[in-house]
Every structure is written in C-alpha cells, then in structure tokens.
Amino acid sequence: MAYKISAECVSCGACVGECPVDAISQGETVYEINADTCIDCGVCVSSCPVDAIAE
Ligand code: SF4
C-alpha cells in the first residue's frame, strides 16, 4: 500500500527531492504519489511541513 498526500498539502514541493524512486509529482491541486512507483519507505513523511503524507 502506497503512501498518500492529503488535501492538507500546501504544494511546497519539499517532499519531491526526498523520494528515492521519484514517485512524487505535482498534481492538479496537490502533490501526488504514484502508487505503482512508491516502495513504502516513508522517507517523505517527515519532509512534509504540514504532515500531509500518511500511509
Ligand atoms: Fe517515495 Fe518513499 Fe514517499 Fe513512497 S514512501 S513516495 S517511495 S519517499
């Protein structure tokens, strides 16, 4: 099960560079995690200043 970015996301982009498999990209409203690419490492969670990323 991949991690997900909630509507709390402020689109700061802080998580993008942290992901080892480049699974995070900018979506229409908030950033998105590609569920097929995400390896569930959890590295992005602590990079988010508004705690918008959870499993
Ligand atoms: Fe990338 Fe790991 Fe976050 Fe998945 S959990 S989006 S692999 S940093």
CSV table of C-alpha atoms and ligand atoms in Angstrom, one decimal:
chain,number,residue,atom,x,y,z
A,1,MET,CA,0.0,0.0,0.0
A,2,ALA,CA,1.5,3.3,-1.1
A,3,TYR,CA,1.7,6.5,0.9
A,4,LYS,CA,-0.8,9.2,0.1
A,5,ILE,CA,-0.7,13.0,0.1
A,6,SER,CA,-3.9,14.6,1.6
A,7,ALA,CA,-5.7,17.8,0.8
A,8,GLU,CA,-3.6,19.4,3.6
A,9,CYS,CA,-0.8,19.7,1.1
A,10,VAL,CA,0.3,23.3,0.5
A,11,SER,CA,2.2,22.3,-2.7
A,12,CYS,CA,5.6,23.5,-1.3
A,13,GLY,CA,7.4,20.6,-3.0
A,14,ALA,CA,9.6,19.7,0.0
A,15,CYS,CA,8.9,16.0,-0.4
A,16,VAL,CA,9.7,15.7,-4.1
A,17,GLY,CA,13.5,15.6,-3.8
A,18,GLU,CA,13.4,13.2,-0.8
A,19,CYS,CA,11.8,10.3,-2.6
A,20,PRO,CA,14.4,7.7,-3.7
A,21,VAL,CA,12.2,6.5,-6.6
A,22,ASP,CA,10.8,9.8,-7.9
A,23,ALA,CA,7.3,8.8,-7.1
A,24,ILE,CA,6.1,12.3,-6.2
A,25,SER,CA,4.9,14.8,-8.7
A,26,GLN,CA,2.8,17.9,-8.8
A,27,GLY,CA,-0.9,17.2,-9.4
A,28,GLU,CA,-3.7,19.5,-10.3
A,29,THR,CA,-4.3,20.7,-6.8
A,30,VAL,CA,-1.9,19.0,-4.5
A,31,TYR,CA,1.2,16.9,-5.0
A,32,GLU,CA,0.6,13.2,-5.7
A,33,ILE,CA,2.4,9.9,-5.0
A,34,ASN,CA,2.4,7.4,-7.8
A,35,ALA,CA,1.1,4.2,-6.1
A,36,ASP,CA,2.8,2.0,-8.7
A,37,THR,CA,6.2,3.5,-8.1
A,38,CYS,CA,6.1,4.1,-4.3
A,39,ILE,CA,8.1,1.5,-2.4
A,40,ASP,CA,6.5,2.4,1.0
A,41,CYS,CA,9.8,3.6,2.5
A,42,GLY,CA,8.2,6.5,4.4
A,43,VAL,CA,11.1,8.9,3.8
A,44,CYS,CA,8.7,11.6,2.5
A,45,VAL,CA,6.6,11.7,5.7
A,46,SER,CA,9.0,13.7,7.8
A,47,SER,CA,9.8,16.0,4.9
A,48,CYS,CA,6.3,17.5,4.9
A,49,PRO,CA,5.9,20.7,7.0
A,50,VAL,CA,2.1,20.2,7.3
A,51,ASP,CA,2.0,16.5,8.0
A,52,ALA,CA,0.0,15.8,4.8
A,53,ILE,CA,1.6,12.5,4.0
A,54,ALA,CA,0.4,9.3,5.5
A,55,GLU,CA,0.0,5.6,4.6
B,1,SF4,FE1,8.7,8.0,-2.3
B,1,SF4,FE2,9.2,6.5,0.0
B,1,SF4,FE3,7.3,8.5,0.0
B,1,SF4,FE4,6.9,6.3,-1.4
B,1,SF4,S1,7.0,6.5,0.8
B,1,SF4,S2,6.5,8.4,-2.1
B,1,SF4,S3,8.9,5.7,-2.1
B,1,SF4,S4,9.6,8.8,-0.3
